[in-house]
XYZ file of C-alpha atoms in Angstrom:
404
model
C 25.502 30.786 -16.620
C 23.852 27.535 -18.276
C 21.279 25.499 -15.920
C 22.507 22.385 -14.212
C 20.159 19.801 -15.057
C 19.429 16.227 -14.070
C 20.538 13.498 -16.274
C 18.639 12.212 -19.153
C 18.556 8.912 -17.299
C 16.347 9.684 -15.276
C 13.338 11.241 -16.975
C 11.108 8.552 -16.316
C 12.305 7.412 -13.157
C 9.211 7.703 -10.342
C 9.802 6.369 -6.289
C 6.479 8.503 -5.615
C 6.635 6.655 -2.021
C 9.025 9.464 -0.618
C 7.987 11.533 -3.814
C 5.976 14.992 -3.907
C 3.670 13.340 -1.151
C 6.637 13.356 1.171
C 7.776 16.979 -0.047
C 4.197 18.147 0.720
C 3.864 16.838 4.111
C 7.421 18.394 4.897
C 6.118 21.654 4.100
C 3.310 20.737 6.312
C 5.549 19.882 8.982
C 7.662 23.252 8.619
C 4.540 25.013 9.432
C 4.090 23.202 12.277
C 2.017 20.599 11.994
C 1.978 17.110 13.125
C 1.934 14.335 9.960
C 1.094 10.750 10.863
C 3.424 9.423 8.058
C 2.032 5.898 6.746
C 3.463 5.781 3.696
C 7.388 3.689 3.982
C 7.554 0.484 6.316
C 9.775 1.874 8.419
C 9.553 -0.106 11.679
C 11.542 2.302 14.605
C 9.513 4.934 14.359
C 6.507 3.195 15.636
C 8.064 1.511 18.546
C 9.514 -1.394 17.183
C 13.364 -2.037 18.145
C 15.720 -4.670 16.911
C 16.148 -7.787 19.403
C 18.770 -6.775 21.911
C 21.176 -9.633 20.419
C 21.579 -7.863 17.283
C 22.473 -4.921 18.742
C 25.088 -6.305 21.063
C 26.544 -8.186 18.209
C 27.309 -5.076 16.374
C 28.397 -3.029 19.008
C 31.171 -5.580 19.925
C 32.335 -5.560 16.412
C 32.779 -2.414 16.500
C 36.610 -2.365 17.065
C 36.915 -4.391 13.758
C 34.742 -3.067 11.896
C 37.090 -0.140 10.826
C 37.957 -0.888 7.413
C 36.413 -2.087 4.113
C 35.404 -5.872 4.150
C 35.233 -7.781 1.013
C 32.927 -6.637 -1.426
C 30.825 -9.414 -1.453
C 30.340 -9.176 1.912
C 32.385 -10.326 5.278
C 32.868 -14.359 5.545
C 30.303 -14.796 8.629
C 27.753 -13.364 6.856
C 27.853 -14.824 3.885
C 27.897 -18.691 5.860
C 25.147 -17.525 7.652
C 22.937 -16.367 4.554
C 24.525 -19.859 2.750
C 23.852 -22.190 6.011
C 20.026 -20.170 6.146
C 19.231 -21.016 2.322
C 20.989 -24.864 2.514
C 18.338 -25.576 5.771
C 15.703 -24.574 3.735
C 16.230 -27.804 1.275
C 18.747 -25.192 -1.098
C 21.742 -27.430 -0.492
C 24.332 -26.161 -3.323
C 23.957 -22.592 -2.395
C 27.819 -21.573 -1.664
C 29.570 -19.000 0.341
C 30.695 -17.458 -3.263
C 26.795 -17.225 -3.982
C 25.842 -14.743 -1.887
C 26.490 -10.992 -1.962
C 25.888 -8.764 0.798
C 24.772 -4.926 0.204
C 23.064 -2.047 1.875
C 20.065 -3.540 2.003
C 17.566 -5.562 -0.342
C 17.492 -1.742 -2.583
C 21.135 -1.240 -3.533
C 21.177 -4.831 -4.709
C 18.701 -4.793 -6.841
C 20.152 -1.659 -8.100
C 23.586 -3.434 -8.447
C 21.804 -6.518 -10.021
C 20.193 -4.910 -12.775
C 23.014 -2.508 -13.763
C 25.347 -5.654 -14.304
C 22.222 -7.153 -16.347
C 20.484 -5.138 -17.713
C 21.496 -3.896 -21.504
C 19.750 -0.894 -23.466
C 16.170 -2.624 -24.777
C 15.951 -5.224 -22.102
C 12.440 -5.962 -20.857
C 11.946 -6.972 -17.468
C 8.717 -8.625 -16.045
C 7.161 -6.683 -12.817
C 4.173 -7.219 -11.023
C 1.444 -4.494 -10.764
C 1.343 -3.067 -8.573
C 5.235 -3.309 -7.628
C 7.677 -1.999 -5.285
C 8.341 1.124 -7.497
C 11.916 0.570 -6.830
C 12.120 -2.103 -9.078
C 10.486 -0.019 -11.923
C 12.577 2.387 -11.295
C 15.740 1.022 -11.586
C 15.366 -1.098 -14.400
C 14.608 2.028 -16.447
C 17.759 3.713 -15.063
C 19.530 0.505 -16.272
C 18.075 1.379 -19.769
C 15.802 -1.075 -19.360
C 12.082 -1.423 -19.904
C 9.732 -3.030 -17.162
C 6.684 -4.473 -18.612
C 4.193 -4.858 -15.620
C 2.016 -8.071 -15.717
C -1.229 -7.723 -13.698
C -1.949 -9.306 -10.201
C -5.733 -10.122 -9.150
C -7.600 -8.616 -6.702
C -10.043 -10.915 -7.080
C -7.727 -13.622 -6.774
C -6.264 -12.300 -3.727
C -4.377 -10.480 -5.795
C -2.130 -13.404 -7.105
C -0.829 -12.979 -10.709
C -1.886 -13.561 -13.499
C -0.074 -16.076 -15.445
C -1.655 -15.725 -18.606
C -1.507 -12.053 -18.469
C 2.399 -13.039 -17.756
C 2.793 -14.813 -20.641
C 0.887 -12.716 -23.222
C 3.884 -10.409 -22.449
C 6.407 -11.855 -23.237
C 8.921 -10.876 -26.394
C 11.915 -12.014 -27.472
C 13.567 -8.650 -25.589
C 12.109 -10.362 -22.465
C 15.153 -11.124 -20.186
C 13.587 -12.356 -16.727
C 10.585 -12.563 -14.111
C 10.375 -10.264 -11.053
C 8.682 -12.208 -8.206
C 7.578 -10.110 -5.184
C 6.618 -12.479 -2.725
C 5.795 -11.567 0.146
C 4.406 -8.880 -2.001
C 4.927 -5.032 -1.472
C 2.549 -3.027 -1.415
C -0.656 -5.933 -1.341
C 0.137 -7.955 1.427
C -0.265 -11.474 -1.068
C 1.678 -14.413 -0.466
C 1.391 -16.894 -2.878
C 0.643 -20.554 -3.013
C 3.085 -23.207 -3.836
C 1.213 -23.961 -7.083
C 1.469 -20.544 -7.851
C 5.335 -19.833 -7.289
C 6.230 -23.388 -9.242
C 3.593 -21.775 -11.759
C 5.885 -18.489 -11.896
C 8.938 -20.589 -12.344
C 7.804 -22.417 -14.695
C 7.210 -19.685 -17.360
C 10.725 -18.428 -16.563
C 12.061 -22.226 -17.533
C 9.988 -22.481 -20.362
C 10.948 -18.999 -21.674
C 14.780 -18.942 -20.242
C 14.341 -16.115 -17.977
C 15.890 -15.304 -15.020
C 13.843 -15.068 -11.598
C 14.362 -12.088 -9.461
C 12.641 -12.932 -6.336
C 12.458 -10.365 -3.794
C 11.642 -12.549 -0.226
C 12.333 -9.642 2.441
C 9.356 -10.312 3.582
C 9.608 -13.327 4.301
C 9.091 -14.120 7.825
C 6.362 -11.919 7.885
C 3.299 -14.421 7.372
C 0.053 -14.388 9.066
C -2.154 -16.970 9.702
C -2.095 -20.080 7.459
C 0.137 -18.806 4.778
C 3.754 -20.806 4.132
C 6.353 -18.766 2.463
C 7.565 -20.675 -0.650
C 11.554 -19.818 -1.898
C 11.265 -19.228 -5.758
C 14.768 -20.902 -5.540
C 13.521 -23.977 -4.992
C 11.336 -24.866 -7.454
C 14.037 -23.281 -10.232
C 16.422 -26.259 -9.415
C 19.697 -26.547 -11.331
C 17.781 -25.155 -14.482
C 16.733 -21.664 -14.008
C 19.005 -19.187 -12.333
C 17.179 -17.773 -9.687
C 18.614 -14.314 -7.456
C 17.042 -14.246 -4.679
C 16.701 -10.928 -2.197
C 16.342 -10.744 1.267
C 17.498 -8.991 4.012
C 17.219 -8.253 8.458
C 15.190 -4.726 8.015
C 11.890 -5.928 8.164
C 11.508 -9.326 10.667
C 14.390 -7.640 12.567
C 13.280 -4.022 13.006
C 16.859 -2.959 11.843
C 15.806 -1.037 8.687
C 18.773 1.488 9.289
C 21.057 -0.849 9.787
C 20.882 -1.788 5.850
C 22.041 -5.261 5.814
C 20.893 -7.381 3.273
C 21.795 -10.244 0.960
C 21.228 -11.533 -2.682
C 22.132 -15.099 -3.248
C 22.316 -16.903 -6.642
C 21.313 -20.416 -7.465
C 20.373 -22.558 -10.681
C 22.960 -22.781 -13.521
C 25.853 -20.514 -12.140
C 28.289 -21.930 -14.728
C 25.879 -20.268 -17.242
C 25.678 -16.729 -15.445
C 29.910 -16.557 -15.058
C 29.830 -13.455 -17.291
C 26.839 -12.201 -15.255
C 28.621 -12.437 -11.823
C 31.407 -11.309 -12.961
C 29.382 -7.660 -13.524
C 28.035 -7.909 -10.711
C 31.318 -8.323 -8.880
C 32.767 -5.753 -10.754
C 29.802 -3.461 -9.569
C 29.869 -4.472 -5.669
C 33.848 -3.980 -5.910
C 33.131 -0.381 -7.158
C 31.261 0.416 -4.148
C 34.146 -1.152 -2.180
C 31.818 -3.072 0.008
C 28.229 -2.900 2.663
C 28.859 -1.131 5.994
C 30.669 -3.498 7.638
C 28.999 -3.001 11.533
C 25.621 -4.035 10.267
C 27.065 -7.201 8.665
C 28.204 -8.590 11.929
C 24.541 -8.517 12.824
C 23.672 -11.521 10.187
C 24.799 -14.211 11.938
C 23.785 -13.319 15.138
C 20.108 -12.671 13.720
C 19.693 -15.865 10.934
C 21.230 -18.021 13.631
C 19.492 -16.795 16.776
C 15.845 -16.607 18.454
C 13.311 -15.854 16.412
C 11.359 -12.796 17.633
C 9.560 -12.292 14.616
C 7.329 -15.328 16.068
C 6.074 -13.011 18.477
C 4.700 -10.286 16.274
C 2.894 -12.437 13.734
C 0.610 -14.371 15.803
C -2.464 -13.625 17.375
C -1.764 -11.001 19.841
C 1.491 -10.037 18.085
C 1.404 -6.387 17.124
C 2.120 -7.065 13.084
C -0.855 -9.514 13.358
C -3.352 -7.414 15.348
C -2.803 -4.263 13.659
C -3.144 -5.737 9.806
C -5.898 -7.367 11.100
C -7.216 -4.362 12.382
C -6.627 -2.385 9.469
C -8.110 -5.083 7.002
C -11.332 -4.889 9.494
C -11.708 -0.984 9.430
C -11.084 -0.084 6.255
C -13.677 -2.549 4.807
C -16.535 -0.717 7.153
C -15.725 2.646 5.450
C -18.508 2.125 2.024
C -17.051 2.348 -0.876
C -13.891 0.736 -0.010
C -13.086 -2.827 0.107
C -9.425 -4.583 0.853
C -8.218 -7.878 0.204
C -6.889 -9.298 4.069
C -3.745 -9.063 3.681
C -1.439 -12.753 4.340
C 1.968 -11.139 5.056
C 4.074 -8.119 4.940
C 3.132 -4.743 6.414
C 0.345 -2.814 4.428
C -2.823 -3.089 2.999
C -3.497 -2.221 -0.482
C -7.098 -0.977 -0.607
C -9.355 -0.088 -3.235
C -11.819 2.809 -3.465
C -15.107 1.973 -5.660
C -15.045 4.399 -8.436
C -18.938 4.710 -8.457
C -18.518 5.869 -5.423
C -14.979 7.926 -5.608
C -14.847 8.656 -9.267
C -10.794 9.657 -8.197
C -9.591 11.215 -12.292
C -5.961 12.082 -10.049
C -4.793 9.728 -6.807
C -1.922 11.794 -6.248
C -3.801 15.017 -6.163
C -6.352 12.557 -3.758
C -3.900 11.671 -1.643
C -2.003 14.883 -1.241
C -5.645 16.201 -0.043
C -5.958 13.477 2.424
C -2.427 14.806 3.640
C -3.676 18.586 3.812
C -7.035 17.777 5.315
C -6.726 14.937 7.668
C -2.373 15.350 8.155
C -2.128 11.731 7.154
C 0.334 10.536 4.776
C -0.583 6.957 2.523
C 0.805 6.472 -0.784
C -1.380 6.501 -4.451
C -1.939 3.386 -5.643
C -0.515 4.888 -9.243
C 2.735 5.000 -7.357
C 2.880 0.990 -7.306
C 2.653 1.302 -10.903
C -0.896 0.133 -10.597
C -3.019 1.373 -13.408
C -6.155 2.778 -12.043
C -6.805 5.753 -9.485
C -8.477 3.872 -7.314
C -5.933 2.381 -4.418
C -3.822 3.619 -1.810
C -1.127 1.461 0.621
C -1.449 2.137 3.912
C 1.310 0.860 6.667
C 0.117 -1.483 9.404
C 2.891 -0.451 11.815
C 1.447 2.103 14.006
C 0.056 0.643 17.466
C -4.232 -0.217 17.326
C -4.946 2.793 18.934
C -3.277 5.392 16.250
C -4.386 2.642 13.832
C -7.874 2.870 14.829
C -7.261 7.217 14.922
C -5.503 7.098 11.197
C -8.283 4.708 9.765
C -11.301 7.332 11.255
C -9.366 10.178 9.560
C -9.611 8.186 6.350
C -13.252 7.393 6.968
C -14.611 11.432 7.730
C -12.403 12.166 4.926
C -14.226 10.253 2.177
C -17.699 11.275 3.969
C -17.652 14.228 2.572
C -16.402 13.001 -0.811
C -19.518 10.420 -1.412
């Protein structure tokens, strides 16, 4: 009998976050030990639980929540998402704008398969959410990664940016707050973003699901805002994060900018979002209730909040260990730090990473993973409370130790 094999497509598809990491701490697992996983920013497991609104909402609409919705997403939550975005100085966004999906993932999935053609290049920052990466290449695209600066608190580079682009260059990926390095970027730097996209007509993808998550003095800027009526913008956001719903998958993409110029476009993507009939329709209910309600979010990013203490925390610790150093991070839910190759000369940061997992029974992510070009970070989550924090970040420390 002939061998089943995967598809073509996907030869040079990577998403090493649950990758051979994640296989190897199974195995781990199967033999009975304990992993402390800190590699996905998944919030439930470490105690967090979605404001007792949310849940309500959803369980009431249960009863009509039986059948498929429209594609694009149930009516309430696509005012919500429009009334959200128009409050925040965006006031042409329309109901017809938005597009609900299963989560911020699927729709950039969706996105790029209704934009993406064979040759395409796509701008991504390194590192990146490997997701994007990923599925622009299963698109039949190509992502060509411009470089962010750790020395710049890891902003990116805009000449780097514009050394890259071709005339296959379709649009700008903007990951702010940014996944995995915990950046969030000035306004001069998001109208600096948006303005190589104008003068180069490219579209902005700007993935904002962290968006709520901000620490300290740093303001979240919408790339929408500062693309106008000029620039089509798509902008991704969604409740897992600030809501601690990140099985619900309920999330949003919502289009702005020249709209008459992108009918074509949304007509793809329509097609697309109708092939999937439509996003669970329980976890749409809980849209409303969330953009529209209390803000608990405020709670957690402020001093004494647990996302504030614990990236602080983790910022603090992992700069005492020598030889590594880590930008503090402004938002999000990781750190993104960087071990000094004169002191870790690291040739493999999967293989390091994988004997982190075996030695200490800690699972981060390789830098390399992030589509970052050097061995010589890792992302670690924040989530876990101070105390296994403090426990994780030790392991990490007698770990390298011995590798000096």
């Amino acid at each position: 009998m002939r061998q089943i094999r995967q598809s073509r497509k996907l030869r040079n598809v990577r998403y090493d976050v649950r990758g051979p990491i994640l296989v190897e701490a199974q195995r781990l697992e199967s033999e009975g030990h304990r992993i402390l996983k800190l590699n996905i920013g998944n919030t439930a497991p470490f105690g967090f639980e979605a404001p007792a609104a949310i849940v309500a909402d959803m369980v009431h609409h249960l009863p009509d929540s039986q059948g498929y919705a429209d594609s694009r997403g149930i009516y309430e939550a696509r005012t919500a998402v429009m009334n959200y975005y128009q409050s925040r100085g965006l006031r042409d966004v329309r109901v017809d704008d938005v597009f609900i999906g299963n989560g911020v993932s699927e729709l950039i999935s969706m996105v790029l398969q209704a934009f993406v053609d064979d040759g395409n290049e796509i701008l991504v920052p390194a590192p990146d959410y490997p997701l994007w990466t990923g599925a622009i290449t299963l698109a039949g695209g190509t992502a060509v990664h411009y470089r962010c600066d750790e020395d710049d608190d890891w902003n990116p580079d805009l000449a780097d940016i514009e050394a890259k682009i071709t005339e296959n260059t379709h649009a700008l990926v903007i990951i702010n707050p940014n996944n995995p390095t915990g950046a969030v970027y000035s306004e001069e730097t998001v109208k600096g973003l948006v303005d190589i996209a104008r003068r180069h007509d490219l579209v902005v993808m700007a993935d904002e699901i962290y968006e709520k998550i901000l620490f300290e003095d740093a303001v979240h800027h919408h790339a929408a805002t500062y693309a106008g009526s000029d620039v089509l913008c798509l902008t991704f956001s969604g409740l897992s994060k600030a809501y601690r719903v990140c099985g619900y998958r309920a999330g949003w993409v919502m289009i702005s900018g020249p709209k008459e110029l992108a009918a074509d476009f949304i007509e793809g993507l329509t097609l697309i979002a109708n092939m999937r009939m439509c996003a669970n329709v329980p976890a749409q209910h809980a849209i409303q209730t969330a953009l529209g309600g209390y803000q608990s979010v405020e709670e957690l990013i402020g001093p004494g909040g647990r996302y504030y203490e614990q990236a602080m925390l983790a910022h603090r610790l992992l700069n005492e260990i020598p030889g590594v150093s880590s930008v503090k991070p402004r938002g999000a839910l990781y750190c993104f730090p960087r071990l000094d190759p004169e002191v870790y000369p690291i040739e493999d940061d999967e293989a390091f990473v994988i004997d982190l997992l075996r030695a200490k029974k800690l699972l981060v992510t390789h830098g390399t993973g992030f589509n970052w070009p050097d061995p010589d970070h890792f992302r670690l989550v924040t989530l876990p409370a101070v105390d296994v924090l403090e426990e994780a970040i030790g392991r990490i420390a007698d770990f390298l130790a011995v590798r000096r």
